[in-house]
Amino acid sequence: MHYDFQTLPQRRDTGSAKWEQMYRDQPNLGPDIVPLSVADMEFENPPEVKQALREWLDGAVMGYTDPTDEFFSACLGWQERRHGWTPKREWVVTSPGVVPAIFNAVRTLTSPGDGVIVQPPVYYPFFMAVEAGGRHIVRNPLAVDRAGGAPRYRMDFDDLERKASNPANTMLVLCSPHNPVGRVWTRRELERVLDICARHDVTIVADEIHDDLIMPGVRHTAIMSVSRLADWPRLVVCTAPSKTFNIAGCQASVNYVPDADVRERFVRGFKDIASTELNCFAYPATIAAYTRCDAWLEQLLGVIWSNYQMLRDFMHERMPEVEVYPLEGTYLAWADFGAWGLSPQGLERFMHEDARLYLDEGHVFGSEGDGFERFNLACPDHVLHSALERLYAAARNAGLLGPNGGSQK
C-alpha cells in the first residue's frame, strides 16, 4: 500500500499546539505558512490507527480503562521485533507521556538538592524536570568532533566521569536518540555510559522516544539490550508510540523499569499525584500502531531521509555558511547559523519576521544551542522547499549571505 505523505492536513483552528502558538505570535500570517517547530508531524495519522479507533469507538464504552493482554503483547512484541531485546511484562509502567515519566523519575528516584546530569544541547523539558523537583542541573555538554570533516557530536566521557564521581550527583537523564542533535548512540558509547554510572551509583533515565526514527545505514541500540541488569539494574527507559506514529494527543507512554524497588518508587510517584491511568483511546491506538503500521513507518522514514537530503543540499548550494549536522535519528535536523553573527534573539526575530519561518530556536535547548535552529522534517516535501526558499530570500535581502552564498535558482 502506498501512503500519502504529500497532502498537508488542515490543522489551523483544531487546537494544534504548534499552530496555535504560531498564530498567537503572528495573527496576520497567511495560510501558506506551516510551523516546523514542535515535534509532531504535518502528516495524516496512519490509516490503520484511525480505523482501529473507529472500530473501538463503535463497540466500546468510554469508561475507566486498564491495559489489556493485547496491549502488553503489542508493546513487548514491538521492542523484541524492532529493537532486539525482550522486556518482561512486569517491567511495564504506563504514563500519559514521556515528559511526565521523566518528571516523575526525577522526583521519586532522587532527593531534594541532588544533582541530575544532562547533556546539552538537549530537549528542554529535561531542565524543567530537574528544576521543578528542587534538584540541581549538572551539565555534561556534548562535544563536537570535526576530525572526519563533517561535524559530529559525541559524549565527553572524561567530564561525565568527573560529574558522576561526585556523590551529590545521583541521576543521568540520557536522550537516546538525542534530540536535538540527531545522534544515535553506538553500543560502545552506551557501554561506557553504563560503566560510569554503575561504578558511581548513578541512576539512568533513558528517553528513547525517537528510537524508531532511524536513518538509513544507522542502527539504534536500546540501552536495555546493552545493560547487564544483574550488574546495574537502576534503569528507567521511557518509550512511546507518539513520535513514531504522530499520536502524541493520545498520551501514551510505555516505560520499562526492571528493578522491583525502583519500579515501586516510580509507580508510587504517579499514585501520589493520582496519575495512574491512560485515557481510553491510548490503548487501541498503541495496539494498532505497534501491530499494523510497520509499512507506514518504513515509508515515513524514506520521506524523512529525503527531506533531510533536501535541507542539507539546499544549504550547501545556496547558503553554505549554514552548517547542517548529520542526521542519524529523529525527524529533527540541527543547523548552525552562527556564521551570520546574530544573537539568539536576533536570529529568532529574523526567522519569524523576515523569513516567516517557525522553527524551534536552538537557545531553548541550553546555551550550547545558541545560534542553532531545529528543523522539523516531518512535513510534505513541498512545505519544506517553500520554507527554504523563504529563508534564502530573506537572508539575501538582509545581507546575511557571505561571498560564497549560492546563486538564486
mmCIF file of C-alpha atoms in Angstrom:
data_model
loop_
_atom_site.group_PDB
_atom_site.id
_atom_site.type_symbol
_atom_site.label_atom_id
_atom_site.label_comp_id
_atom_site.label_asym_id
_atom_site.label_seq_id
_atom_site.Cartn_x
_atom_site.Cartn_y
_atom_site.Cartn_z
ATOM 1 C CA MET A 1 0.000 0.000 0.000
ATOM 2 C CA HIS A 2 1.232 3.478 -0.871
ATOM 3 C CA TYR A 3 0.644 6.040 1.877
ATOM 4 C CA ASP A 4 0.040 9.747 1.323
ATOM 5 C CA PHE A 5 2.871 11.931 2.593
ATOM 6 C CA GLN A 6 2.168 14.778 0.167
ATOM 7 C CA THR A 7 -1.158 16.132 1.406
ATOM 8 C CA LEU A 8 -0.915 18.772 4.126
ATOM 9 C CA PRO A 9 -3.581 18.233 6.807
ATOM 10 C CA GLN A 10 -5.698 21.215 7.809
ATOM 11 C CA ARG A 11 -4.641 21.889 11.392
ATOM 12 C CA ARG A 12 -5.445 25.555 11.872
ATOM 13 C CA ASP A 13 -8.199 26.143 14.455
ATOM 14 C CA THR A 14 -8.067 22.494 15.532
ATOM 15 C CA GLY A 15 -6.219 23.141 18.797
ATOM 16 C CA SER A 16 -2.840 22.025 17.420
ATOM 17 C CA ALA A 17 -0.325 23.374 19.927
ATOM 18 C CA LYS A 18 2.308 24.498 17.450
ATOM 19 C CA TRP A 19 -0.199 26.056 15.057
ATOM 20 C CA GLU A 20 -1.966 27.918 17.854
ATOM 21 C CA GLN A 21 1.345 29.209 19.196
ATOM 22 C CA MET A 22 2.423 30.448 15.771
ATOM 23 C CA TYR A 23 -0.790 32.366 15.177
ATOM 24 C CA ARG A 24 -0.757 33.821 18.682
ATOM 25 C CA ASP A 25 2.671 35.261 17.894
ATOM 26 C CA GLN A 26 1.774 36.379 14.362
ATOM 27 C CA PRO A 27 -2.023 36.509 13.890
ATOM 28 C CA ASN A 28 -1.752 38.003 10.402
ATOM 29 C CA LEU A 29 0.292 35.210 8.841
ATOM 30 C CA GLY A 30 -1.048 33.857 5.585
ATOM 31 C CA PRO A 31 -2.354 30.309 5.175
ATOM 32 C CA ASP A 32 0.802 29.255 3.306
ATOM 33 C CA ILE A 33 2.985 29.333 6.434
ATOM 34 C CA VAL A 34 3.476 25.980 8.170
ATOM 35 C CA PRO A 35 5.286 25.735 11.524
ATOM 36 C CA LEU A 36 8.307 23.431 11.540
ATOM 37 C CA SER A 37 8.793 23.601 15.288
ATOM 38 C CA VAL A 38 7.129 21.291 17.825
ATOM 39 C CA ALA A 39 7.922 17.638 17.161
ATOM 40 C CA ASP A 40 4.710 16.284 15.780
ATOM 41 C CA MET A 41 4.105 15.636 12.096
ATOM 42 C CA GLU A 42 2.354 17.516 9.330
ATOM 43 C CA PHE A 43 1.086 14.183 8.013
ATOM 44 C CA GLU A 44 -2.160 12.339 8.493
ATOM 45 C CA ASN A 45 -2.055 9.592 11.087
ATOM 46 C CA PRO A 46 -1.581 6.042 9.829
ATOM 47 C CA PRO A 47 -4.954 4.948 8.434
ATOM 48 C CA GLU A 48 -4.666 1.693 10.395
ATOM 49 C CA VAL A 49 -4.632 3.653 13.662
ATOM 50 C CA LYS A 50 -7.602 5.779 12.658
ATOM 51 C CA GLN A 51 -9.548 2.698 11.589
ATOM 52 C CA ALA A 52 -8.735 0.915 14.851
ATOM 53 C CA LEU A 53 -10.011 3.878 16.847
ATOM 54 C CA ARG A 54 -13.240 3.971 14.829
ATOM 55 C CA GLU A 55 -13.775 0.254 15.394
ATOM 56 C CA TRP A 56 -13.041 0.564 19.095
ATOM 57 C CA LEU A 57 -15.354 3.546 19.498
ATOM 58 C CA ASP A 58 -18.198 1.743 17.753
ATOM 59 C CA GLY A 59 -18.055 -1.137 20.213
ATOM 60 C CA ALA A 60 -16.800 0.329 23.480
ATOM 61 C CA VAL A 61 -17.853 2.438 26.423
ATOM 62 C CA MET A 62 -15.570 5.362 27.258
ATOM 63 C CA GLY A 63 -15.218 4.472 30.915
ATOM 64 C CA TYR A 64 -12.178 3.895 33.094
ATOM 65 C CA THR A 65 -9.856 1.646 31.143
ATOM 66 C CA ASP A 66 -6.958 -0.605 32.103
ATOM 67 C CA PRO A 67 -4.317 -2.112 29.816
ATOM 68 C CA THR A 68 -5.262 -5.461 28.315
ATOM 69 C CA ASP A 69 -3.199 -8.516 27.463
ATOM 70 C CA GLU A 70 -3.307 -7.366 23.843
ATOM 71 C CA PHE A 71 -1.795 -4.018 24.825
ATOM 72 C CA PHE A 72 1.087 -5.615 26.727
ATOM 73 C CA SER A 73 1.708 -8.084 23.913
ATOM 74 C CA ALA A 74 1.856 -5.281 21.345
ATOM 75 C CA CYS A 75 4.335 -3.219 23.378
ATOM 76 C CA LEU A 76 6.636 -6.099 24.279
ATOM 77 C CA GLY A 77 6.471 -7.528 20.776
ATOM 78 C CA TRP A 78 7.444 -4.205 19.230
ATOM 79 C CA GLN A 79 10.582 -3.934 21.327
ATOM 80 C CA GLU A 80 11.576 -7.503 20.549
ATOM 81 C CA ARG A 81 10.805 -7.275 16.844
ATOM 82 C CA ARG A 82 12.140 -3.792 16.125
ATOM 83 C CA HIS A 83 14.883 -3.332 18.715
ATOM 84 C CA GLY A 84 16.157 -6.792 19.539
ATOM 85 C CA TRP A 85 15.529 -7.057 23.255
ATOM 86 C CA THR A 86 12.855 -8.832 25.266
ATOM 87 C CA PRO A 87 11.270 -6.905 28.132
ATOM 88 C CA LYS A 88 9.170 -8.574 30.789
ATOM 89 C CA ARG A 89 5.545 -7.658 31.302
ATOM 90 C CA GLU A 90 6.020 -6.765 34.958
ATOM 91 C CA TRP A 91 8.562 -4.100 33.969
ATOM 92 C CA VAL A 92 5.929 -2.025 32.155
ATOM 93 C CA VAL A 93 4.713 1.186 33.778
ATOM 94 C CA THR A 94 2.434 3.333 31.642
ATOM 95 C CA SER A 95 2.242 7.109 31.861
ATOM 96 C CA PRO A 96 0.463 9.882 29.946
ATOM 97 C CA GLY A 97 3.652 10.817 28.108
ATOM 98 C CA VAL A 98 7.424 10.553 28.327
ATOM 99 C CA VAL A 99 7.789 14.032 29.829
ATOM 100 C CA PRO A 100 5.575 13.168 32.837
ATOM 101 C CA ALA A 101 7.624 9.989 33.242
ATOM 102 C CA ILE A 102 10.873 11.958 33.381
ATOM 103 C CA PHE A 103 9.435 14.468 35.854
ATOM 104 C CA ASN A 104 8.243 11.553 37.983
ATOM 105 C CA ALA A 105 11.589 9.756 37.825
ATOM 106 C CA VAL A 106 13.490 12.841 38.956
ATOM 107 C CA ARG A 107 11.061 13.420 41.819
ATOM 108 C CA THR A 108 10.916 9.819 43.061
ATOM 109 C CA LEU A 109 14.390 8.422 42.381
ATOM 110 C CA THR A 110 16.492 11.336 43.637
ATOM 111 C CA SER A 111 16.369 13.525 46.746
ATOM 112 C CA PRO A 112 15.888 17.295 47.023
ATOM 113 C CA GLY A 113 19.187 19.031 46.415
ATOM 114 C CA ASP A 114 20.684 16.159 44.392
ATOM 115 C CA GLY A 115 22.449 16.842 41.129
ATOM 116 C CA VAL A 116 20.942 15.455 37.925
ATOM 117 C CA ILE A 117 23.258 15.191 34.925
ATOM 118 C CA VAL A 118 22.019 16.288 31.489
ATOM 119 C CA GLN A 119 23.875 16.504 28.181
ATOM 120 C CA PRO A 120 23.103 19.800 26.443
ATOM 121 C CA PRO A 121 22.139 20.937 23.955
ATOM 122 C CA VAL A 122 19.215 18.736 24.903
ATOM 123 C CA TYR A 123 15.427 18.520 24.985
ATOM 124 C CA TYR A 124 14.435 21.426 27.225
ATOM 125 C CA PRO A 125 11.900 19.584 29.463
ATOM 126 C CA PHE A 126 14.922 17.809 30.963
ATOM 127 C CA PHE A 127 15.951 21.119 32.549
ATOM 128 C CA MET A 128 12.373 21.765 33.631
ATOM 129 C CA ALA A 129 12.060 18.360 35.290
ATOM 130 C CA VAL A 130 15.218 18.891 37.333
ATOM 131 C CA GLU A 131 14.333 22.403 38.452
ATOM 132 C CA ALA A 132 10.686 21.575 39.218
ATOM 133 C CA GLY A 133 11.850 18.803 41.529
ATOM 134 C CA GLY A 134 14.145 21.075 43.518
ATOM 135 C CA ARG A 135 17.241 19.340 42.161
ATOM 136 C CA HIS A 136 20.353 20.873 40.601
ATOM 137 C CA ILE A 137 21.142 20.769 36.884
ATOM 138 C CA VAL A 138 24.604 19.322 36.296
ATOM 139 C CA ARG A 139 25.755 19.947 32.739
ATOM 140 C CA ASN A 140 27.786 17.375 30.814
ATOM 141 C CA PRO A 141 27.819 19.208 27.466
ATOM 142 C CA LEU A 142 28.214 17.261 24.271
ATOM 143 C CA ALA A 143 31.432 17.895 22.366
ATOM 144 C CA VAL A 144 31.763 18.358 18.609
ATOM 145 C CA ASP A 145 34.218 16.171 16.734
ATOM 146 C CA ARG A 146 35.384 17.533 13.368
ATOM 147 C CA ALA A 147 38.122 15.001 12.735
ATOM 148 C CA GLY A 148 36.229 13.341 9.902
ATOM 149 C CA GLY A 149 35.295 16.566 8.115
ATOM 150 C CA ALA A 150 31.581 16.864 8.834
ATOM 151 C CA PRO A 151 30.864 17.881 12.439
ATOM 152 C CA ARG A 152 29.547 15.160 14.714
ATOM 153 C CA TYR A 153 28.520 15.373 18.334
ATOM 154 C CA ARG A 154 29.979 12.972 20.871
ATOM 155 C CA MET A 155 29.748 12.494 24.613
ATOM 156 C CA ASP A 156 32.512 13.946 26.765
ATOM 157 C CA PHE A 157 33.190 10.841 28.827
ATOM 158 C CA ASP A 158 36.006 12.385 30.867
ATOM 159 C CA ASP A 159 33.642 15.109 32.023
ATOM 160 C CA LEU A 160 30.855 12.577 32.602
ATOM 161 C CA GLU A 161 33.219 10.560 34.792
ATOM 162 C CA ARG A 162 34.026 13.654 36.848
ATOM 163 C CA LYS A 163 30.382 14.613 37.259
ATOM 164 C CA ALA A 164 29.237 11.068 38.067
ATOM 165 C CA SER A 165 32.014 10.588 40.632
ATOM 166 C CA ASN A 166 30.533 13.377 42.761
ATOM 167 C CA PRO A 167 28.238 11.547 45.217
ATOM 168 C CA ALA A 168 25.843 14.513 45.176
ATOM 169 C CA ASN A 169 25.008 13.716 41.539
ATOM 170 C CA THR A 170 22.674 10.734 41.566
ATOM 171 C CA MET A 171 20.985 10.591 38.148
ATOM 172 C CA LEU A 172 21.743 10.906 34.437
ATOM 173 C CA VAL A 173 18.891 11.745 32.072
ATOM 174 C CA LEU A 174 20.022 10.329 28.733
ATOM 175 C CA CYS A 175 18.460 11.264 25.394
ATOM 176 C CA SER A 176 18.840 8.280 23.050
ATOM 177 C CA PRO A 177 18.497 9.029 20.155
ATOM 178 C CA HIS A 178 19.498 12.554 21.005
ATOM 179 C CA ASN A 179 17.133 15.458 20.478
ATOM 180 C CA PRO A 180 18.020 17.965 19.026
ATOM 181 C CA VAL A 181 21.439 16.984 17.618
ATOM 182 C CA GLY A 182 20.275 13.820 15.845
ATOM 183 C CA ARG A 183 22.903 11.421 17.189
ATOM 184 C CA VAL A 184 22.146 7.732 17.617
ATOM 185 C CA TRP A 185 24.490 6.477 20.296
ATOM 186 C CA THR A 186 26.505 3.389 19.439
ATOM 187 C CA ARG A 187 26.662 0.262 21.550
ATOM 188 C CA ARG A 188 30.195 1.173 22.600
ATOM 189 C CA GLU A 189 29.096 4.639 23.725
ATOM 190 C CA LEU A 190 26.219 3.210 25.730
ATOM 191 C CA GLU A 191 28.510 0.627 27.311
ATOM 192 C CA ARG A 192 30.738 3.450 28.552
ATOM 193 C CA VAL A 193 27.735 5.326 29.954
ATOM 194 C CA LEU A 194 26.581 2.226 31.801
ATOM 195 C CA ASP A 195 30.062 1.514 33.129
ATOM 196 C CA ILE A 196 30.489 5.034 34.503
ATOM 197 C CA CYS A 197 27.039 5.179 36.063
ATOM 198 C CA ALA A 198 27.284 1.704 37.599
ATOM 199 C CA ARG A 199 30.651 2.449 39.205
ATOM 200 C CA HIS A 200 29.360 5.678 40.729
ATOM 201 C CA ASP A 201 25.846 4.573 41.691
ATOM 202 C CA VAL A 202 24.104 6.927 39.253
ATOM 203 C CA THR A 203 20.572 6.049 38.145
ATOM 204 C CA ILE A 204 19.949 6.293 34.385
ATOM 205 C CA VAL A 205 16.684 7.551 32.927
ATOM 206 C CA ALA A 206 16.820 6.977 29.166
ATOM 207 C CA ASP A 207 14.410 8.860 26.911
ATOM 208 C CA GLU A 208 14.130 6.572 23.873
ATOM 209 C CA ILE A 209 11.006 8.141 22.370
ATOM 210 C CA HIS A 210 12.739 8.600 18.986
ATOM 211 C CA ASP A 211 14.021 5.011 18.875
ATOM 212 C CA ASP A 212 12.008 4.041 15.776
ATOM 213 C CA LEU A 213 13.042 7.077 13.727
ATOM 214 C CA ILE A 214 16.435 5.921 12.493
ATOM 215 C CA MET A 215 18.017 6.945 9.201
ATOM 216 C CA PRO A 216 19.490 4.608 6.532
ATOM 217 C CA GLY A 217 22.713 2.879 7.489
ATOM 218 C CA VAL A 218 22.271 3.570 11.216
ATOM 219 C CA ARG A 219 21.074 1.213 13.933
ATOM 220 C CA HIS A 220 19.524 2.209 17.235
ATOM 221 C CA THR A 221 20.810 0.278 20.235
ATOM 222 C CA ALA A 222 18.312 0.039 23.063
ATOM 223 C CA ILE A 223 20.155 0.634 26.312
ATOM 224 C CA MET A 224 18.334 -2.358 27.807
ATOM 225 C CA SER A 225 19.972 -4.573 25.190
ATOM 226 C CA VAL A 226 23.386 -3.444 26.443
ATOM 227 C CA SER A 227 22.769 -3.452 30.173
ATOM 228 C CA ARG A 228 23.614 -6.461 32.298
ATOM 229 C CA LEU A 229 20.804 -5.899 34.746
ATOM 230 C CA ALA A 230 22.399 -8.095 37.379
ATOM 231 C CA ASP A 231 25.329 -5.640 37.434
ATOM 232 C CA TRP A 232 23.363 -2.402 37.207
ATOM 233 C CA PRO A 233 19.561 -2.519 37.371
ATOM 234 C CA ARG A 234 18.932 1.157 38.150
ATOM 235 C CA LEU A 235 17.461 1.958 34.760
ATOM 236 C CA VAL A 236 14.231 3.568 33.632
ATOM 237 C CA VAL A 237 13.616 3.509 29.883
ATOM 238 C CA CYS A 238 10.890 5.760 28.504
ATOM 239 C CA THR A 239 9.338 4.909 25.141
ATOM 240 C CA ALA A 240 6.116 5.786 23.343
ATOM 241 C CA PRO A 241 4.349 5.333 20.017
ATOM 242 C CA SER A 242 3.586 9.050 19.938
ATOM 243 C CA LYS A 243 6.561 10.372 17.946
ATOM 244 C CA THR A 244 6.692 7.408 15.584
ATOM 245 C CA PHE A 245 3.024 7.399 14.610
ATOM 246 C CA ASN A 246 2.052 11.028 15.275
ATOM 247 C CA ILE A 247 -0.331 10.213 18.126
ATOM 248 C CA ALA A 248 1.003 12.446 20.905
ATOM 249 C CA GLY A 249 -2.546 13.567 21.635
ATOM 250 C CA CYS A 250 -3.427 10.028 22.722
ATOM 251 C CA GLN A 251 -0.976 10.475 25.611
ATOM 252 C CA ALA A 252 0.508 7.006 25.814
ATOM 253 C CA SER A 253 3.974 6.264 27.138
ATOM 254 C CA VAL A 254 5.357 2.810 27.858
ATOM 255 C CA ASN A 255 8.165 2.848 30.408
ATOM 256 C CA TYR A 256 10.327 -0.151 31.288
ATOM 257 C CA VAL A 257 11.616 -0.405 34.866
ATOM 258 C CA PRO A 258 13.323 -3.762 35.561
ATOM 259 C CA ASP A 259 14.298 -3.293 39.209
ATOM 260 C CA ALA A 260 11.433 -4.003 41.618
ATOM 261 C CA ASP A 261 12.464 -1.367 44.173
ATOM 262 C CA VAL A 262 12.961 1.332 41.545
ATOM 263 C CA ARG A 263 9.674 0.360 39.925
ATOM 264 C CA GLU A 264 7.778 0.523 43.226
ATOM 265 C CA ARG A 265 9.048 4.054 43.885
ATOM 266 C CA PHE A 266 8.337 5.103 40.294
ATOM 267 C CA VAL A 267 4.764 3.773 40.423
ATOM 268 C CA ARG A 268 4.167 5.291 43.849
ATOM 269 C CA GLY A 269 5.163 8.670 42.463
ATOM 270 C CA PHE A 270 2.366 8.524 39.904
ATOM 271 C CA LYS A 271 -0.106 7.354 42.540
ATOM 272 C CA ASP A 272 0.863 10.246 44.795
ATOM 273 C CA ILE A 273 -0.416 12.671 42.161
ATOM 274 C CA ALA A 274 -3.364 10.458 41.123
ATOM 275 C CA SER A 275 -1.904 9.930 37.653
ATOM 276 C CA THR A 276 -2.039 6.180 37.172
ATOM 277 C CA GLU A 277 -4.246 5.724 34.101
ATOM 278 C CA LEU A 278 -4.063 6.422 30.388
ATOM 279 C CA ASN A 279 -7.066 7.741 28.526
ATOM 280 C CA CYS A 280 -9.221 5.111 26.870
ATOM 281 C CA PHE A 281 -8.049 5.952 23.341
ATOM 282 C CA ALA A 282 -4.375 5.398 24.173
ATOM 283 C CA TYR A 283 -4.705 1.623 24.320
ATOM 284 C CA PRO A 284 -6.315 0.842 20.923
ATOM 285 C CA ALA A 285 -4.125 3.462 19.233
ATOM 286 C CA THR A 286 -0.964 1.891 20.663
ATOM 287 C CA ILE A 287 -2.045 -1.647 19.791
ATOM 288 C CA ALA A 288 -2.758 -0.689 16.179
ATOM 289 C CA ALA A 289 0.460 1.308 15.847
ATOM 290 C CA TYR A 290 2.635 -1.493 17.174
ATOM 291 C CA THR A 291 0.944 -4.326 15.267
ATOM 292 C CA ARG A 292 -0.354 -2.885 11.980
ATOM 293 C CA CYS A 293 1.793 0.075 10.952
ATOM 294 C CA ASP A 294 5.243 -1.249 10.018
ATOM 295 C CA ALA A 295 4.747 -0.478 6.326
ATOM 296 C CA TRP A 296 3.607 3.071 7.086
ATOM 297 C CA LEU A 297 6.707 3.618 9.225
ATOM 298 C CA GLU A 298 9.072 2.352 6.541
ATOM 299 C CA GLN A 299 7.605 4.773 4.001
ATOM 300 C CA LEU A 300 7.737 7.606 6.536
ATOM 301 C CA LEU A 301 11.448 7.030 7.123
ATOM 302 C CA GLY A 302 12.088 7.341 3.401
ATOM 303 C CA VAL A 303 10.270 10.678 3.340
ATOM 304 C CA ILE A 304 12.205 11.992 6.349
ATOM 305 C CA TRP A 305 15.542 10.999 4.842
ATOM 306 C CA SER A 306 14.636 12.606 1.512
ATOM 307 C CA ASN A 307 13.643 15.825 3.292
ATOM 308 C CA TYR A 308 16.901 15.827 5.229
ATOM 309 C CA GLN A 309 18.848 15.490 1.991
ATOM 310 C CA MET A 310 16.862 18.386 0.530
ATOM 311 C CA LEU A 311 17.702 20.590 3.517
ATOM 312 C CA ARG A 312 21.367 19.595 3.556
ATOM 313 C CA ASP A 313 21.851 20.082 -0.177
ATOM 314 C CA PHE A 314 19.903 23.351 -0.269
ATOM 315 C CA MET A 315 22.074 24.846 2.453
ATOM 316 C CA HIS A 316 25.268 23.572 0.860
ATOM 317 C CA GLU A 317 24.384 25.081 -2.515
ATOM 318 C CA ARG A 318 22.542 28.256 -1.545
ATOM 319 C CA MET A 319 23.639 29.160 1.998
ATOM 320 C CA PRO A 320 26.961 27.404 2.613
ATOM 321 C CA GLU A 321 27.579 29.479 5.757
ATOM 322 C CA VAL A 322 24.847 27.449 7.437
ATOM 323 C CA GLU A 323 26.160 24.120 8.693
ATOM 324 C CA VAL A 324 23.647 21.265 8.744
ATOM 325 C CA TYR A 325 24.703 18.479 11.081
ATOM 326 C CA PRO A 326 24.448 14.820 10.039
ATOM 327 C CA LEU A 327 21.120 13.215 10.871
ATOM 328 C CA GLU A 328 21.300 9.701 12.310
ATOM 329 C CA GLY A 329 17.958 9.593 14.089
ATOM 330 C CA THR A 330 14.790 11.586 14.885
ATOM 331 C CA TYR A 331 12.986 13.658 12.253
ATOM 332 C CA LEU A 332 14.633 16.830 13.569
ATOM 333 C CA ALA A 333 17.557 18.454 11.752
ATOM 334 C CA TRP A 334 20.077 20.617 13.611
ATOM 335 C CA ALA A 335 21.609 23.557 11.750
ATOM 336 C CA ASP A 336 24.226 26.099 12.844
ATOM 337 C CA PHE A 337 23.534 29.697 11.764
ATOM 338 C CA GLY A 338 26.355 31.092 13.908
ATOM 339 C CA ALA A 339 28.266 32.428 10.899
ATOM 340 C CA TRP A 340 25.558 35.065 10.466
ATOM 341 C CA GLY A 341 26.655 36.707 13.704
ATOM 342 C CA LEU A 342 23.151 37.221 15.081
ATOM 343 C CA SER A 343 22.296 36.991 18.757
ATOM 344 C CA PRO A 344 19.852 34.222 19.707
ATOM 345 C CA GLN A 345 17.109 36.822 19.988
ATOM 346 C CA GLY A 346 18.124 38.428 16.706
ATOM 347 C CA LEU A 347 18.108 35.087 14.914
ATOM 348 C CA GLU A 348 14.663 34.278 16.282
ATOM 349 C CA ARG A 349 13.351 37.689 15.230
ATOM 350 C CA PHE A 350 14.791 37.251 11.721
ATOM 351 C CA MET A 351 13.210 33.823 11.357
ATOM 352 C CA HIS A 352 9.778 34.985 12.489
ATOM 353 C CA GLU A 353 9.550 38.451 10.989
ATOM 354 C CA ASP A 354 11.721 38.299 7.869
ATOM 355 C CA ALA A 355 11.668 34.654 6.786
ATOM 356 C CA ARG A 356 8.220 33.883 8.253
ATOM 357 C CA LEU A 357 9.741 30.636 9.441
ATOM 358 C CA TYR A 358 8.727 28.982 12.706
ATOM 359 C CA LEU A 359 11.364 26.548 13.981
ATOM 360 C CA ASP A 360 12.496 25.534 17.447
ATOM 361 C CA GLU A 361 15.167 28.039 18.421
ATOM 362 C CA GLY A 362 18.466 26.493 19.423
ATOM 363 C CA HIS A 363 18.816 28.500 22.618
ATOM 364 C CA VAL A 364 15.865 26.714 24.244
ATOM 365 C CA PHE A 365 17.995 23.550 24.330
ATOM 366 C CA GLY A 366 20.583 25.288 26.504
ATOM 367 C CA SER A 367 23.210 27.940 25.837
ATOM 368 C CA GLU A 368 25.107 25.280 23.880
ATOM 369 C CA GLY A 369 22.399 25.683 21.233
ATOM 370 C CA ASP A 370 22.845 29.432 20.750
ATOM 371 C CA GLY A 371 22.949 30.241 17.037
ATOM 372 C CA PHE A 372 21.303 26.953 16.039
ATOM 373 C CA GLU A 373 17.847 26.157 14.702
ATOM 374 C CA ARG A 374 15.969 22.851 14.807
ATOM 375 C CA PHE A 375 14.003 21.962 11.673
ATOM 376 C CA ASN A 376 11.062 19.564 11.874
ATOM 377 C CA LEU A 377 11.357 17.444 8.718
ATOM 378 C CA ALA A 378 8.072 15.576 9.201
ATOM 379 C CA CYS A 379 6.150 17.500 6.564
ATOM 380 C CA PRO A 380 5.391 17.207 2.840
ATOM 381 C CA ASP A 381 8.473 17.988 0.767
ATOM 382 C CA HIS A 382 6.813 20.969 -0.917
ATOM 383 C CA VAL A 383 6.246 22.549 2.516
ATOM 384 C CA LEU A 384 9.928 22.234 3.399
ATOM 385 C CA HIS A 385 11.019 23.527 -0.007
ATOM 386 C CA SER A 386 8.782 26.590 0.306
ATOM 387 C CA ALA A 387 10.189 27.311 3.770
ATOM 388 C CA LEU A 388 13.761 27.074 2.499
ATOM 389 C CA GLU A 389 13.051 29.417 -0.403
ATOM 390 C CA ARG A 390 11.592 31.979 2.019
ATOM 391 C CA LEU A 391 14.653 31.622 4.206
ATOM 392 C CA TYR A 392 17.019 32.148 1.287
ATOM 393 C CA ALA A 393 15.152 35.206 0.008
ATOM 394 C CA ALA A 394 15.035 36.777 3.466
ATOM 395 C CA ALA A 395 18.730 36.128 4.097
ATOM 396 C CA ARG A 396 19.656 37.645 0.749
ATOM 397 C CA ASN A 397 17.521 40.731 1.383
ATOM 398 C CA ALA A 398 19.032 41.133 4.851
ATOM 399 C CA GLY A 399 22.585 40.915 3.506
ATOM 400 C CA LEU A 400 23.350 37.810 5.547
ATOM 401 C CA LEU A 401 24.740 35.703 2.717
ATOM 402 C CA GLY A 402 28.511 35.671 2.543
ATOM 403 C CA PRO A 403 30.658 35.946 -0.581
ATOM 404 C CA ASN A 404 30.292 32.209 -1.104
ATOM 405 C CA GLY A 405 26.497 32.323 -0.988
ATOM 406 C CA GLY A 406 24.845 30.352 -3.741
ATOM 407 C CA SER A 407 23.034 31.880 -6.659
ATOM 408 C CA GLN A 408 19.274 32.055 -6.930
ATOM 409 C CA LYS A 409 17.787 29.143 -8.864
#
